[in-house]
Amino acid sequence: MVRPVPPTLSAEQIRDANTRYHDVAAGHYDSKWGIDFGYLGAGQVSSKVRKALGGQPRRYERALEIGAGTGYFTLNLMRAGLIGQATCSDISPGMLSTLAENADRLGLTVLTQQADAEQLPFEDESFDLVFGHAILHHIPDLPRAFAEFERVLAPGGTVLFAGEPSRYGDRLAGYPKRLAGAIAPLWRRAVGARAASQGDGADEEESLEKVVDVHAFAPGELEAAASGAGFTDVRVSGEELLANWFGWTNRALEATAEPEDIPWAWRQYAYRGYLLLQHVDRGLLESRLPAAIFYNLLLSGRKTG
Ligand SMILES: C[S@@+](CC[C@H](N)C(=O)[O-])C[C@H]1O[C@@H](n2cnc3c(N)ncnc32)[C@H](O)[C@@H]1O
């Protein structure tokens, strides 16, 4: 696909890097990405599902998440009443154990299963929905993974993915990140924050981060991956443009400071500003501009039968 696996790394090494990177990240993943399991999170994931399908979702009784991480999508979809029995799969045991803790805290029951997306340990036709968020771009062999999604889906079942980086959007997001890098010392002085110290595992995390993302997609490529596996009614759309520029700039600034030094007022500004711009993207831009220029792509399709 777009950004092919770097020639120096085999698919096996990429899977291993993903496992190790996400095992290290599992403990601070939710706070780093502002993951919410309340009213806001349920609203966010429901809106993504609606956008991906291009209409109101039905309830799916048997749902499988691929690359479920700490449970952002599954747990929020359960709270929103959109899925019944949930199986959460991920290549990283660390992420799955944080997910299990989150589910316990929220009083939700889910099955967790360590699994590589390209080799799912599930029976044929055992789910009504196979879905994921921010996962496809980590998978070395996408055709093989889509063939697995098709195999485990029941006839008439739905495949749905959100939060996949678009190639163009990914490039655009590079500008705010570079800007943030340049102004970080000034920003830290202005908010009174010390430069971040390198904690245990920070070096390993940083070096693994460079190799875990293996694709950024053009909408047609994502569509072809689903159609190539036999899915019909395939639909690809885009979301988040202004919100992403704002979000990436702020996240890149925050990453340079000691977390406890970042003032509450700044966090409120970053959080509320992001939500406001998401609103502007949704209301004004997403229905008017081509999917390719947005940062995130969403995909849905149906298994025939
Ligand atoms: C960016 S995180 C997204 C997590 C979660 N879906 C979310 O949106 O918060 C990507 C997840 O995919 C998992 N992952 C990476 N490669 C994978 C693979 N080949 N098979 C299954 N899961 C994988 C990682 O362990 C990680 O939990």
PDB file of C-alpha atoms in Angstrom, residues 21-32 35 37 68-72 75 88 90 92-106 108 110 112:
ATOM      1  CA  TYR A  21       5.511  -0.396  21.606  1.00  0.00           C
ATOM      2  CA  HIS A  22       1.895  -0.836  22.669  1.00  0.00           C
ATOM      3  CA  ASP A  23       2.832  -2.925  25.725  1.00  0.00           C
ATOM      4  CA  VAL A  24       4.970   0.016  26.913  1.00  0.00           C
ATOM      5  CA  ALA A  25       2.290   2.579  25.964  1.00  0.00           C
ATOM      6  CA  ALA A  26      -0.600   0.708  27.628  1.00  0.00           C
ATOM      7  CA  GLY A  27      -0.179   2.322  31.062  1.00  0.00           C
ATOM      8  CA  HIS A  28      -0.409   5.936  29.873  1.00  0.00           C
ATOM      9  CA  TYR A  29      -2.330   5.507  26.604  1.00  0.00           C
ATOM     10  CA  ASP A  30      -5.697   6.797  27.844  1.00  0.00           C
ATOM     11  CA  SER A  31      -4.281   9.950  29.422  1.00  0.00           C
ATOM     12  CA  LYS A  32      -1.980  10.662  26.436  1.00  0.00           C
ATOM     13  CA  ILE A  35      -9.673   8.777  25.943  1.00  0.00           C
ATOM     14  CA  PHE A  37     -15.481   6.461  28.589  1.00  0.00           C
ATOM     15  CA  ALA A  68      -8.959  -2.873  20.395  1.00  0.00           C
ATOM     16  CA  GLY A  69      -6.246  -1.168  22.476  1.00  0.00           C
ATOM     17  CA  THR A  70      -7.578  -0.002  25.845  1.00  0.00           C
ATOM     18  CA  GLY A  71     -11.205  -0.298  24.704  1.00  0.00           C
ATOM     19  CA  TYR A  72     -12.026   3.176  23.370  1.00  0.00           C
ATOM     20  CA  LEU A  75     -16.508  -0.011  25.605  1.00  0.00           C
ATOM     21  CA  CYS A  88     -11.752  -7.474  21.846  1.00  0.00           C
ATOM     22  CA  ASP A  90      -5.195  -7.054  19.983  1.00  0.00           C
ATOM     23  CA  SER A  92      -0.466  -6.431  22.604  1.00  0.00           C
ATOM     24  CA  PRO A  93      -1.196  -8.228  25.894  1.00  0.00           C
ATOM     25  CA  GLY A  94      -0.434  -4.969  27.753  1.00  0.00           C
ATOM     26  CA  MET A  95      -3.198  -3.092  25.938  1.00  0.00           C
ATOM     27  CA  LEU A  96      -5.647  -5.944  26.572  1.00  0.00           C
ATOM     28  CA  SER A  97      -4.931  -5.946  30.281  1.00  0.00           C
ATOM     29  CA  THR A  98      -5.606  -2.175  30.486  1.00  0.00           C
ATOM     30  CA  LEU A  99      -8.787  -2.808  28.472  1.00  0.00           C
ATOM     31  CA  ALA A 100      -9.905  -5.480  30.962  1.00  0.00           C
ATOM     32  CA  GLU A 101      -9.314  -3.047  33.867  1.00  0.00           C
ATOM     33  CA  ASN A 102     -11.319  -0.340  32.072  1.00  0.00           C
ATOM     34  CA  ALA A 103     -14.172  -2.777  31.403  1.00  0.00           C
ATOM     35  CA  ASP A 104     -14.217  -3.859  35.079  1.00  0.00           C
ATOM     36  CA  ARG A 105     -14.311  -0.265  36.251  1.00  0.00           C
ATOM     37  CA  LEU A 106     -17.225   0.466  33.919  1.00  0.00           C
ATOM     38  CA  LEU A 108     -18.969  -4.128  31.351  1.00  0.00           C
ATOM     39  CA  VAL A 110     -16.073  -8.350  27.291  1.00  0.00           C
ATOM     40  CA  THR A 112     -10.322 -10.402  25.343  1.00  0.00           C
TER      41      THR A 112
END
